[in-house]
PDB file of C-alpha atoms and ligand atoms in Angstrom:
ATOM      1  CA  UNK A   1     113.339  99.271 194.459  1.00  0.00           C
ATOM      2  CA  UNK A   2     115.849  97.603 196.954  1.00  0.00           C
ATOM      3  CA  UNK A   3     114.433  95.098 198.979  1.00  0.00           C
ATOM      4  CA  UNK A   4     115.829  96.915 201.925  1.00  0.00           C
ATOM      5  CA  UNK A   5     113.154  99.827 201.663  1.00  0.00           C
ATOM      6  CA  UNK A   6     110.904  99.985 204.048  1.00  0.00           C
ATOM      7  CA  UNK A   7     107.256 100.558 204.352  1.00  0.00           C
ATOM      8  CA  UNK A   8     105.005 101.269 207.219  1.00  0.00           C
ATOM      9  CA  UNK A   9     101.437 100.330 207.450  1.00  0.00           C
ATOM     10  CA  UNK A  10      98.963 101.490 209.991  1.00  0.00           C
ATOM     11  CA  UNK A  11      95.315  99.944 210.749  1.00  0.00           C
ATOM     12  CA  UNK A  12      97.078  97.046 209.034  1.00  0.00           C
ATOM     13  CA  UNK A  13      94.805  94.546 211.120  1.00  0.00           C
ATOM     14  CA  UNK A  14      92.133  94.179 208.758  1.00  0.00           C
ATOM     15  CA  UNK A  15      90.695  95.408 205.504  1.00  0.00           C
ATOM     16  CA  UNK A  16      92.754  98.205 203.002  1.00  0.00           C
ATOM     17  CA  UNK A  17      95.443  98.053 205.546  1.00  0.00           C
ATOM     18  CA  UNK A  18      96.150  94.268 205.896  1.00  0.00           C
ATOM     19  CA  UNK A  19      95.663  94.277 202.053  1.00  0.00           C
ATOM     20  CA  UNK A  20      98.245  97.034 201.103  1.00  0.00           C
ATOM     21  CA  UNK A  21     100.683  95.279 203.524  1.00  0.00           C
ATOM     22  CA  UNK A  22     100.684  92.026 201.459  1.00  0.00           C
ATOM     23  CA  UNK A  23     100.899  94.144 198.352  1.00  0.00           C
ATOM     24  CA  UNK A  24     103.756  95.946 199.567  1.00  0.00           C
ATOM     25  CA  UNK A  25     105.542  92.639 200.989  1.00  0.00           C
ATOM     26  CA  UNK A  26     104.709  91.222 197.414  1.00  0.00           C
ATOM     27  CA  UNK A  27     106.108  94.127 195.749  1.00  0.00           C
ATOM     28  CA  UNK A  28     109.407  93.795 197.775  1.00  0.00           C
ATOM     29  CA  UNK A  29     108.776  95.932 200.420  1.00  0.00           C
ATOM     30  CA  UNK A  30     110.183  95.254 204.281  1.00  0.00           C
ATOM     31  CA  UNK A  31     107.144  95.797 206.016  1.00  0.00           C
ATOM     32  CA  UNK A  32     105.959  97.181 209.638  1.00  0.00           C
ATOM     33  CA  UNK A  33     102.524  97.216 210.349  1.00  0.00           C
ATOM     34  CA  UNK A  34     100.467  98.623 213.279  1.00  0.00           C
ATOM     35  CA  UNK A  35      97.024  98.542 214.572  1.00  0.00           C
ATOM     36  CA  UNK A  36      96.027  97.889 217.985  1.00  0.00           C
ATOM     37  CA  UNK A  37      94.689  94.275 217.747  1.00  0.00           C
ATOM     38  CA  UNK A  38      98.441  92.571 218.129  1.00  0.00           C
ATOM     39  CA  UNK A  39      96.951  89.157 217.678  1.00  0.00           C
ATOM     40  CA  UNK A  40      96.136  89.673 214.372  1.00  0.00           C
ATOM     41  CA  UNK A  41      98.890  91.978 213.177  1.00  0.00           C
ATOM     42  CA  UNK A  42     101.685  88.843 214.646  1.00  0.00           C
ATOM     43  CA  UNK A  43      99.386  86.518 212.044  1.00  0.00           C
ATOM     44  CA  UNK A  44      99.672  88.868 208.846  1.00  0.00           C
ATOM     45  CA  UNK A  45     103.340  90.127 209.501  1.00  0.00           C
ATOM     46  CA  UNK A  46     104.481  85.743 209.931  1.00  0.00           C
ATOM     47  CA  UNK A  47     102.353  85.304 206.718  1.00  0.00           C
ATOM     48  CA  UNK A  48     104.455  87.989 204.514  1.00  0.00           C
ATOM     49  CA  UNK A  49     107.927  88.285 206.554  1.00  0.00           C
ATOM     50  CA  UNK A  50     106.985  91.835 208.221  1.00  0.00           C
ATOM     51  CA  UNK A  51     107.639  92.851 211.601  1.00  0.00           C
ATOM     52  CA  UNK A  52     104.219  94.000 213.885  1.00  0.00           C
ATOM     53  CA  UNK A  53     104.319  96.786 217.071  1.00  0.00           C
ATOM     54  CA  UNK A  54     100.999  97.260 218.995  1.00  0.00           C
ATOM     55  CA  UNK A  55     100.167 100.510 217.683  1.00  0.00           C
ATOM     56  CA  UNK A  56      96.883 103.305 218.953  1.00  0.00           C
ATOM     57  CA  UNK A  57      97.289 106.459 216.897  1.00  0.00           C
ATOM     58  CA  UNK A  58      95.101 108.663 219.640  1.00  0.00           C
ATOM     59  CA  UNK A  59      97.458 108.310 222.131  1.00  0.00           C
ATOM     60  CA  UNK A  60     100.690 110.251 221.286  1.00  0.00           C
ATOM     61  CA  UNK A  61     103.028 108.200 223.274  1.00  0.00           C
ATOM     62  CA  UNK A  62     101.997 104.309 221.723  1.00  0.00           C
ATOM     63  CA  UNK A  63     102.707 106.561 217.751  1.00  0.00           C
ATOM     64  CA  UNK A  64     105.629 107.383 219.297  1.00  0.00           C
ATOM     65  CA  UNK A  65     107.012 104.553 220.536  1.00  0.00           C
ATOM     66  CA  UNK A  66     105.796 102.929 217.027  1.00  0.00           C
ATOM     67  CA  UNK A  67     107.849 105.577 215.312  1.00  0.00           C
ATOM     68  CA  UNK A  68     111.089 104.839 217.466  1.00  0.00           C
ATOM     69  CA  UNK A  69     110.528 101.085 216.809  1.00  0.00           C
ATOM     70  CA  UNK A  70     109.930 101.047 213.323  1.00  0.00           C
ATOM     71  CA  UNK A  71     113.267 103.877 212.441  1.00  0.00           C
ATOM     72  CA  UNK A  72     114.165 105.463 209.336  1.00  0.00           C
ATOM     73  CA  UNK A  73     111.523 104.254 206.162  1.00  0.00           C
ATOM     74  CA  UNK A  74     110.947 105.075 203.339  1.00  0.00           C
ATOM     75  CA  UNK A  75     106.814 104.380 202.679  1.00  0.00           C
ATOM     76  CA  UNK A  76     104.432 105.173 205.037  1.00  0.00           C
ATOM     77  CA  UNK A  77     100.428 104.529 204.900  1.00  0.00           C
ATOM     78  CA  UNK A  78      98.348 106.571 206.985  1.00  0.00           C
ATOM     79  CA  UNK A  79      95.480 104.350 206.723  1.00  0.00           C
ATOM     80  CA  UNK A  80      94.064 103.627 210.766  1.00  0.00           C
ATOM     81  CA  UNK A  81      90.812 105.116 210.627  1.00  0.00           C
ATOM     82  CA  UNK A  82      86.889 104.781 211.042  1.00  0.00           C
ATOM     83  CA  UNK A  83      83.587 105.544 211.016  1.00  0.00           C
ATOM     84  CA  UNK A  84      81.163 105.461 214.061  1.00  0.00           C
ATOM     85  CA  UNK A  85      77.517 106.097 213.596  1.00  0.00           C
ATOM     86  CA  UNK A  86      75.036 107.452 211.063  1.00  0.00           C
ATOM     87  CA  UNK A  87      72.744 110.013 212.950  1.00  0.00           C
ATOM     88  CA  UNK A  88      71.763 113.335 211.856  1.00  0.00           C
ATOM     89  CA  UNK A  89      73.363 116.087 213.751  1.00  0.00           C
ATOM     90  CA  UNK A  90      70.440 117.043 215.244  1.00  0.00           C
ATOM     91  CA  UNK A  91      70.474 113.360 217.160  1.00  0.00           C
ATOM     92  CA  UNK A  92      74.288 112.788 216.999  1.00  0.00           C
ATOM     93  CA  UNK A  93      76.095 112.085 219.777  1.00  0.00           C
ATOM     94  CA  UNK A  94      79.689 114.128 220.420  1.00  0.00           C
ATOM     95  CA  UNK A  95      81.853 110.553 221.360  1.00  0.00           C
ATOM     96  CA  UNK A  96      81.737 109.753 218.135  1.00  0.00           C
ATOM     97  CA  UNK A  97      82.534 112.650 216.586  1.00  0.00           C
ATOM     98  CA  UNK A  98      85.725 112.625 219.212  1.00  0.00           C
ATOM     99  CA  UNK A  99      86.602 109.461 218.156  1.00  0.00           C
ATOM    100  CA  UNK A 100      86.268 109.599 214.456  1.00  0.00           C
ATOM    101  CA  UNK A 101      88.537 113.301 214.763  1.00  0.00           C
ATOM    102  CA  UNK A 102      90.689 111.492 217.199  1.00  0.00           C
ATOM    103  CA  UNK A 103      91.688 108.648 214.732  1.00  0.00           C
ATOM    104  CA  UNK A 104      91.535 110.463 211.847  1.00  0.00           C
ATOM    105  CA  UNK A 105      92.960 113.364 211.724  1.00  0.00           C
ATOM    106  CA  UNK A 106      94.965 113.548 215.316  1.00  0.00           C
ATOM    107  CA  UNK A 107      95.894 110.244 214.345  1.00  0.00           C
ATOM    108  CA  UNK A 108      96.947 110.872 211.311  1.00  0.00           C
ATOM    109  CA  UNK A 109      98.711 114.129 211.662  1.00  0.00           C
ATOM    110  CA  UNK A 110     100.764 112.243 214.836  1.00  0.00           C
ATOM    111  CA  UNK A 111     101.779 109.453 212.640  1.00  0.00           C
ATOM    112  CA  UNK A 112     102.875 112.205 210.208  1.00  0.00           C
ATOM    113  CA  UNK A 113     104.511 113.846 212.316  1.00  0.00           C
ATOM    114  CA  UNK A 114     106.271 111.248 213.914  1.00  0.00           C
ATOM    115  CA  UNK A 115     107.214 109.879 210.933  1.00  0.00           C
ATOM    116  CA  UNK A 116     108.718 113.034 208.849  1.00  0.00           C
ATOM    117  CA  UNK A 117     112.304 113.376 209.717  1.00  0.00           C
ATOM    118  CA  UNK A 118     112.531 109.567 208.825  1.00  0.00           C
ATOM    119  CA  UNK A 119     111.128 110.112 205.451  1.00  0.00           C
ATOM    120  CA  UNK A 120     113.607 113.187 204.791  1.00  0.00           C
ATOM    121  CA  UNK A 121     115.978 111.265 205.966  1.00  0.00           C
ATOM    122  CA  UNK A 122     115.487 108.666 203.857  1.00  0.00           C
ATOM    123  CA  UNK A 123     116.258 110.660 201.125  1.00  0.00           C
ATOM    124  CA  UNK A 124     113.159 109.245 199.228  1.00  0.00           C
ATOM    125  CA  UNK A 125     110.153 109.095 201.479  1.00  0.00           C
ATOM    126  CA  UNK A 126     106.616 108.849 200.349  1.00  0.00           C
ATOM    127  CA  UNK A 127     103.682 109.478 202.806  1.00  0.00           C
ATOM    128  CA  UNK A 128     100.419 107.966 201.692  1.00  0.00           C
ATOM    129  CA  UNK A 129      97.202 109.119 203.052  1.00  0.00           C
ATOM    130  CA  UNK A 130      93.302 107.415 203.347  1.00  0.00           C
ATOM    131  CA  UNK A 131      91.523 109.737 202.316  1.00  0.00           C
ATOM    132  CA  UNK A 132      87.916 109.200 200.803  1.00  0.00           C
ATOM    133  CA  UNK A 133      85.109 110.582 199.075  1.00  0.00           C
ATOM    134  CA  UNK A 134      83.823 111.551 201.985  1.00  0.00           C
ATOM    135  CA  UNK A 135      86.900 114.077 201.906  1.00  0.00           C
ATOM    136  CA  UNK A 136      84.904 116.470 199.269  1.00  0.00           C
ATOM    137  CA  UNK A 137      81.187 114.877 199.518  1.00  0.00           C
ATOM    138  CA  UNK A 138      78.949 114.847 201.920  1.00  0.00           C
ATOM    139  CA  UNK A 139      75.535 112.619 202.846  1.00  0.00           C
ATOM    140  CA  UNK A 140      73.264 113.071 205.428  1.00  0.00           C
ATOM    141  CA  UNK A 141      74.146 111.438 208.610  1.00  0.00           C
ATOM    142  CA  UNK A 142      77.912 111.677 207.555  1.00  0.00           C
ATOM    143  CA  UNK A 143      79.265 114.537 209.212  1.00  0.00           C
ATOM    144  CA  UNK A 144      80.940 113.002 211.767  1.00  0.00           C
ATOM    145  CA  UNK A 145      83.403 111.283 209.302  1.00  0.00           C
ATOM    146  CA  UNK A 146      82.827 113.164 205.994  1.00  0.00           C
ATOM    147  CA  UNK A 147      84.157 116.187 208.585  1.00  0.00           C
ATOM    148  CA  UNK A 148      86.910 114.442 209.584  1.00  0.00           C
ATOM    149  CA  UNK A 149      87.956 113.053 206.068  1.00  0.00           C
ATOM    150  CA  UNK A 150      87.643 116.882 204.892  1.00  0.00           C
ATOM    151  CA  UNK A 151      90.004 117.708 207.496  1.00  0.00           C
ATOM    152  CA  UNK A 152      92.521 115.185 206.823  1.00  0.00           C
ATOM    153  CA  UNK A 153      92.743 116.362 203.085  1.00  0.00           C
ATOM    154  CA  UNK A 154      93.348 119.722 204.521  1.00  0.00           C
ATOM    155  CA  UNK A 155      96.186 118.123 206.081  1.00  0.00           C
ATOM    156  CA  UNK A 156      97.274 116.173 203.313  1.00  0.00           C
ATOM    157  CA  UNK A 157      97.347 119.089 201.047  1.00  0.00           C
ATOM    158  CA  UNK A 158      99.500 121.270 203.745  1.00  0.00           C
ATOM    159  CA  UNK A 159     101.726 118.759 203.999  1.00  0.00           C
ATOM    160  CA  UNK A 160     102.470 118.803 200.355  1.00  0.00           C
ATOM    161  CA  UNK A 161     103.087 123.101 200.755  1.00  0.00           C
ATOM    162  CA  UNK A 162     105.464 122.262 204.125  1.00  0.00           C
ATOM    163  CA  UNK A 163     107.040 119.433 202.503  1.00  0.00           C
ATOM    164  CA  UNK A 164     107.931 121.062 199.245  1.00  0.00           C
ATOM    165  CA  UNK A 165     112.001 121.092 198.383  1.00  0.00           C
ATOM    166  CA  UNK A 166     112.079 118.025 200.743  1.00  0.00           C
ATOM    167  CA  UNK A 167     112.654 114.140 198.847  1.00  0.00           C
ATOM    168  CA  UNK A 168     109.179 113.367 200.235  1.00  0.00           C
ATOM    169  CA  UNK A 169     105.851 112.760 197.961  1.00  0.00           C
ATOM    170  CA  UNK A 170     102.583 112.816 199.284  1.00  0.00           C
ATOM    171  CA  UNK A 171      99.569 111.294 197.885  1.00  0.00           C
ATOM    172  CA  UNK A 172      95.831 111.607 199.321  1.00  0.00           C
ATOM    173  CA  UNK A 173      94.517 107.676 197.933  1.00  0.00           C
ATOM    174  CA  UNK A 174      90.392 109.079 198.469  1.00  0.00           C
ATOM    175  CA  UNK A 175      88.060 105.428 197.808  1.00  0.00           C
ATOM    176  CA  UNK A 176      84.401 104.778 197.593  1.00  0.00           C
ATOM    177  CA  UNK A 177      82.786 101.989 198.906  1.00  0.00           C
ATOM    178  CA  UNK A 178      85.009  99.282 199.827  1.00  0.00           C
ATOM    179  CA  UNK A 179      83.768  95.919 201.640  1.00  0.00           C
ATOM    180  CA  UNK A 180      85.864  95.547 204.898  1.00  0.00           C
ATOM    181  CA  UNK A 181      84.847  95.813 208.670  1.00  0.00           C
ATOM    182  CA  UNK A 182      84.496  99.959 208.291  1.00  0.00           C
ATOM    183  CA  UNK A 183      80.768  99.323 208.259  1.00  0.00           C
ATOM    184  CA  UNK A 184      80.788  96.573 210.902  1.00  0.00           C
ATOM    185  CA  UNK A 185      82.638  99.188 213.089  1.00  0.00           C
ATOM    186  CA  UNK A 186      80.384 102.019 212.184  1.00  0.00           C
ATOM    187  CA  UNK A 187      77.349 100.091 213.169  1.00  0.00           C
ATOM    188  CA  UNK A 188      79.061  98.700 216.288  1.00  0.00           C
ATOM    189  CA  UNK A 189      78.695  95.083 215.364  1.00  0.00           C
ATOM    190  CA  UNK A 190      75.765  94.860 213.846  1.00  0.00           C
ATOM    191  CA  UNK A 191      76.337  92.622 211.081  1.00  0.00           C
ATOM    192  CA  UNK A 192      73.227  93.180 209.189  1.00  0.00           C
ATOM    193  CA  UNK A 193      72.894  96.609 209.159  1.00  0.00           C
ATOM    194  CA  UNK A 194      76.820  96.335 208.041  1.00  0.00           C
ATOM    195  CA  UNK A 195      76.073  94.259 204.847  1.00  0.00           C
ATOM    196  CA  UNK A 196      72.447  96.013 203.460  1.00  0.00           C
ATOM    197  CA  UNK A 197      75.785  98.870 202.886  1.00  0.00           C
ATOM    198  CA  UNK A 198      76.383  96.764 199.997  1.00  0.00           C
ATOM    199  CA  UNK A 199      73.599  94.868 199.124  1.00  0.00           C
ATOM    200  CA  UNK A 200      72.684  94.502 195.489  1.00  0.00           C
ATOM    201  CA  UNK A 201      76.050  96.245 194.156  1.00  0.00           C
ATOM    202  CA  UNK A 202      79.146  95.192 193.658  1.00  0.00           C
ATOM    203  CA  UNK A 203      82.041  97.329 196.310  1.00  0.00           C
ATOM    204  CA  UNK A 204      85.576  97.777 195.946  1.00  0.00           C
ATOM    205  CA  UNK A 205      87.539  95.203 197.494  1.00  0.00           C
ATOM    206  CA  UNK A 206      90.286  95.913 199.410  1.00  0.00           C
ATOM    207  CA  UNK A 207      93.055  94.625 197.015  1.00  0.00           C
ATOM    208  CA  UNK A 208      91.725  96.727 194.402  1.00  0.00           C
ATOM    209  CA  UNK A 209      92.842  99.809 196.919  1.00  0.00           C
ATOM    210  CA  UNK A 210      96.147  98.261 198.168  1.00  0.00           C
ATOM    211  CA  UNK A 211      96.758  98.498 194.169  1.00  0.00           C
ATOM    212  CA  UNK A 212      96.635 102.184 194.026  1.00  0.00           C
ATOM    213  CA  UNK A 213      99.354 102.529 196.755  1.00  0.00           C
ATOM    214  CA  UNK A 214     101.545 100.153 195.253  1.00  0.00           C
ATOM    215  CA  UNK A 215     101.055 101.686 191.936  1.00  0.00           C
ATOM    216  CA  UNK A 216     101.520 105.721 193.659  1.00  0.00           C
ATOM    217  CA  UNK A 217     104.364 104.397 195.658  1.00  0.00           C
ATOM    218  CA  UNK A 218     106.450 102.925 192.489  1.00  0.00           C
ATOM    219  CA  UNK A 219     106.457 105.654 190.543  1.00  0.00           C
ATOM    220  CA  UNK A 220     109.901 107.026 189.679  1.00  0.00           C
ATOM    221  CA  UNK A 221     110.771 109.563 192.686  1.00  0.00           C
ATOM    222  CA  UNK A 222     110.549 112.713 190.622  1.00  0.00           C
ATOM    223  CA  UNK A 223     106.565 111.867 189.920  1.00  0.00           C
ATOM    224  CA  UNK A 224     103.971 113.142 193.023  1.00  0.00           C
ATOM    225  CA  UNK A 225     100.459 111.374 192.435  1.00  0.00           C
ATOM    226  CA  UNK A 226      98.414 114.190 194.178  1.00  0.00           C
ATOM    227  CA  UNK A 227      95.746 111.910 194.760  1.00  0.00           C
ATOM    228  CA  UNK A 228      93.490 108.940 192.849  1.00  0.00           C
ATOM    229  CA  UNK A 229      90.018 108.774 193.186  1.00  0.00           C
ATOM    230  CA  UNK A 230      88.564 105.312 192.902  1.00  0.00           C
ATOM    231  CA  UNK A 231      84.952 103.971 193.174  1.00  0.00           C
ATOM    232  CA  UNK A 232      82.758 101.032 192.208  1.00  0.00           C
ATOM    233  CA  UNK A 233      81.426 101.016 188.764  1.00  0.00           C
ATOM    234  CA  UNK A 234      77.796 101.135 191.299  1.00  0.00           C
ATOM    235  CA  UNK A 235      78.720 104.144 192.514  1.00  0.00           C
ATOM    236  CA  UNK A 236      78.549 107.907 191.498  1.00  0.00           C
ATOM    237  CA  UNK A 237      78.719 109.727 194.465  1.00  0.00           C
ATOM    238  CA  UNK A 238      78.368 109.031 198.272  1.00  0.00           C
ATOM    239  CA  UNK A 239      74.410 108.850 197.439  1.00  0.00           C
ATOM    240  CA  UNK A 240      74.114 107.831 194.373  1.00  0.00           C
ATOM    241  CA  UNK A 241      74.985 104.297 193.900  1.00  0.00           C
ATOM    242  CA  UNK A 242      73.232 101.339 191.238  1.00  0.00           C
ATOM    243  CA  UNK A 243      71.555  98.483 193.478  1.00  0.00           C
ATOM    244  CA  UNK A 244      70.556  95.259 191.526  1.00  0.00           C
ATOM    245  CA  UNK A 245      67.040  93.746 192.514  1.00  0.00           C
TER     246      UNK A 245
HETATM  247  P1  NAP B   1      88.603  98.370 208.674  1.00  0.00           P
HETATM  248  O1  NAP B   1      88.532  97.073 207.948  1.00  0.00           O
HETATM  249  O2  NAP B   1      87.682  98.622 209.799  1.00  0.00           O
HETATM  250  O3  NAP B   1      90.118  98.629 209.128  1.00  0.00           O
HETATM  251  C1  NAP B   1      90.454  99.757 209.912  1.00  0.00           C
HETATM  252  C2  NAP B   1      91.842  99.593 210.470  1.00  0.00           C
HETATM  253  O4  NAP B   1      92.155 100.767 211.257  1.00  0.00           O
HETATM  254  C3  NAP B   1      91.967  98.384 211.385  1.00  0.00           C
HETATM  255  O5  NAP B   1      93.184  97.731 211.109  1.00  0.00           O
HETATM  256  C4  NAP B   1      91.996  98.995 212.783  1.00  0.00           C
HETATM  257  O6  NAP B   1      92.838  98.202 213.625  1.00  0.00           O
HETATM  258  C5  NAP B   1      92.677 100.335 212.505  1.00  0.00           C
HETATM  259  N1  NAP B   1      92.435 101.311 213.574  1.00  0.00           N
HETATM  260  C6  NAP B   1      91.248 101.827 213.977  1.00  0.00           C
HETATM  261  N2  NAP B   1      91.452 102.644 215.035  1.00  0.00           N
HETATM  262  C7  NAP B   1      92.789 102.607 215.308  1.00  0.00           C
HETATM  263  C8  NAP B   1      93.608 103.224 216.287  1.00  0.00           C
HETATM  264  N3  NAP B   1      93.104 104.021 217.235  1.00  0.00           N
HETATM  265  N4  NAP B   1      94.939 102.973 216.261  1.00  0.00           N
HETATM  266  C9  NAP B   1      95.469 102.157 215.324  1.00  0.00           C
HETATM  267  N5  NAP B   1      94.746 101.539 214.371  1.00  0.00           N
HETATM  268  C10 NAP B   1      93.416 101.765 214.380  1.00  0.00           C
HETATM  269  O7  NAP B   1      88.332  99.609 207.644  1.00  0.00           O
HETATM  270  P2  NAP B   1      88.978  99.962 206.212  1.00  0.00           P
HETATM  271  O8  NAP B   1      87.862 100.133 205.277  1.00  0.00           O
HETATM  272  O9  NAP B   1      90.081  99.054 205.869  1.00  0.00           O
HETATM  273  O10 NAP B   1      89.531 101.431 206.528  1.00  0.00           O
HETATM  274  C11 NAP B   1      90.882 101.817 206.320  1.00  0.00           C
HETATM  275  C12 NAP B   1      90.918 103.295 205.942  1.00  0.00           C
HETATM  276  O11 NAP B   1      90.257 103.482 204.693  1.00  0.00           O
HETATM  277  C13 NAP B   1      90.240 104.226 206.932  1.00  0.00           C
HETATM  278  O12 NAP B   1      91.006 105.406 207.062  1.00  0.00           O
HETATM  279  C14 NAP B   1      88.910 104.528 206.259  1.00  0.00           C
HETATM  280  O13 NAP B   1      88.378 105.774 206.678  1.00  0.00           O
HETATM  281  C15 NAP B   1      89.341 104.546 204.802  1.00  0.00           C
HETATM  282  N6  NAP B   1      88.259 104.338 203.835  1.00  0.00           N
HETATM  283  C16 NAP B   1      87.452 103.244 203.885  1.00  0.00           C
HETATM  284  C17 NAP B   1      86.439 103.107 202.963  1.00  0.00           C
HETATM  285  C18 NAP B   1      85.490 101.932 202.957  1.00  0.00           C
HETATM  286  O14 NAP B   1      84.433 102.006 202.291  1.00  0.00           O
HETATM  287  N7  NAP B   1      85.772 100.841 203.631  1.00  0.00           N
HETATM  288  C19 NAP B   1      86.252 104.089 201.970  1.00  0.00           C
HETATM  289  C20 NAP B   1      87.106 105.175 201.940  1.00  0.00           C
HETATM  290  C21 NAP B   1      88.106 105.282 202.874  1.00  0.00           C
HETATM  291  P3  NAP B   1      92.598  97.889 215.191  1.00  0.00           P
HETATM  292  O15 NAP B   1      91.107  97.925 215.419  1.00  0.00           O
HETATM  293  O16 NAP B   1      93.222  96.543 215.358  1.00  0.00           O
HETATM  294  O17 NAP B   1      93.337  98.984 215.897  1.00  0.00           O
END
């Protein structure tokens, strides 16, 4: 690739997101990276030569104005998203179901949408998606998010119908469990609760995902990787998962 090619990143403040930035960078990539904590985004984009815009994917006009800023690329990771709560529906509460649908799945079919004509444009553009598991499994409590991840494959998948005859690939990158602050934000801080998540098992680190969209992302343009599915060794499914003592 040209080192000219740009890539976009967004939740690149922290965990898959900061990581696939640096693996992009590293793979010669001109990257752009978004998220709304600007602090840390100025740190990461000094450290590997990018260029950082405050960025909130639920409000239309801050994607936007990221959009405008960042121009015509030729990579862009979908990747801002979370996870808030673990209640039953019977208990849940509907905030977090707003926000979880809100970030991702408005969020991500704004920065899609913003981002399109760029990556036709382009003449070589390559949308990446976060996905999940929890984009075709389920576990109690999930809803909220396992909903919302089943709703941005729907998305994903139509975008590889409406997108069809266009020089644009799109690839759905669906993880297990990966050790980052998505459980730290799901539990609203609570640090303990966050790590008994992965207690006794060994997670994906967030490298090992930043690997996949390097790897989708430099395949020769004629090849689409649909979508990878990667887990732990530890895990089977959402539920199932192998805990040492
Ligand atoms: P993380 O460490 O909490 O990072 C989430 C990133 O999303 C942060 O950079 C955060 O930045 C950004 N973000 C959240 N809300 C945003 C908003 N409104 N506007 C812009 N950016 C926003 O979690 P992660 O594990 O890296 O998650 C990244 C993606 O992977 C998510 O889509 C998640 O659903 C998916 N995923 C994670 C796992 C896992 O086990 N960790 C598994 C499968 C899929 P700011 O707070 O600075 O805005």
């Amino acid at each position: 690739m040209g080192k000219h090619e740009i890539a976009v990143v967004t939740g690149a403040s922290a965990g898959i997101g900061a990581a696939t930035a640096r693996a992009l960078a590293e793979a010669g990539y001109g990257v752009v990276l978004g998220a709304r904590r600007l602090d840390r985004l100025r740190a990461l984009a000094a450290e590997i030569g990018g260029q950082a815009f405050e960025l909130d994917v639920t409000d239309e006009a801050s994607v936007e104005a990221f959009a405008a800023a960042a121009g015509v690329v030729r990579v862009v990771v979908n990747n801002a998203g979370l996870s808030r709560g673990l209640e039953p529906v019977a208990e849940t509460d509907s905030a977090s179901w707003t926000t979880m649908y809100e970030t991702n799945v408005l969020g991500a079919m704004r920065v899609a949408r913003a981002f399109i004509p760029g990556l036709i444009e382009s003449g070589d553009g390559h949308l990446v998606h976060l996905g999940s598991i929890a984009g075709f499994e389920v576990y109690p409590g999930g809803a909220g998010y396992t909903a919302s991840k089943h709703a941005l494959r729907a998305l994903t998948k139509t975008l590889r119908l409406e997108l069809l005859g266009q020089p644009v690939r799109v690839t759905e990158i669906c993880p297990g469990l990966v050790e980052t602050e998505f459980s730290l934000v799901r539990f609203d801080g609570d640090a303990e609760r966050a790590r008994a998540v992965y207690a006794g098992l060994q997670p994906l680190l967030a490298e090992d995902v930043a690997e996949c969209v390097v790897w989708a992302v430099s395949r020769p343009s004629h090849v689409n990787i649909d979508e990878i599915v990667v887990r732990p060794r530890d895990q089977a499914t959402s539920t199932a998962v192998h805990r040492r003592a």
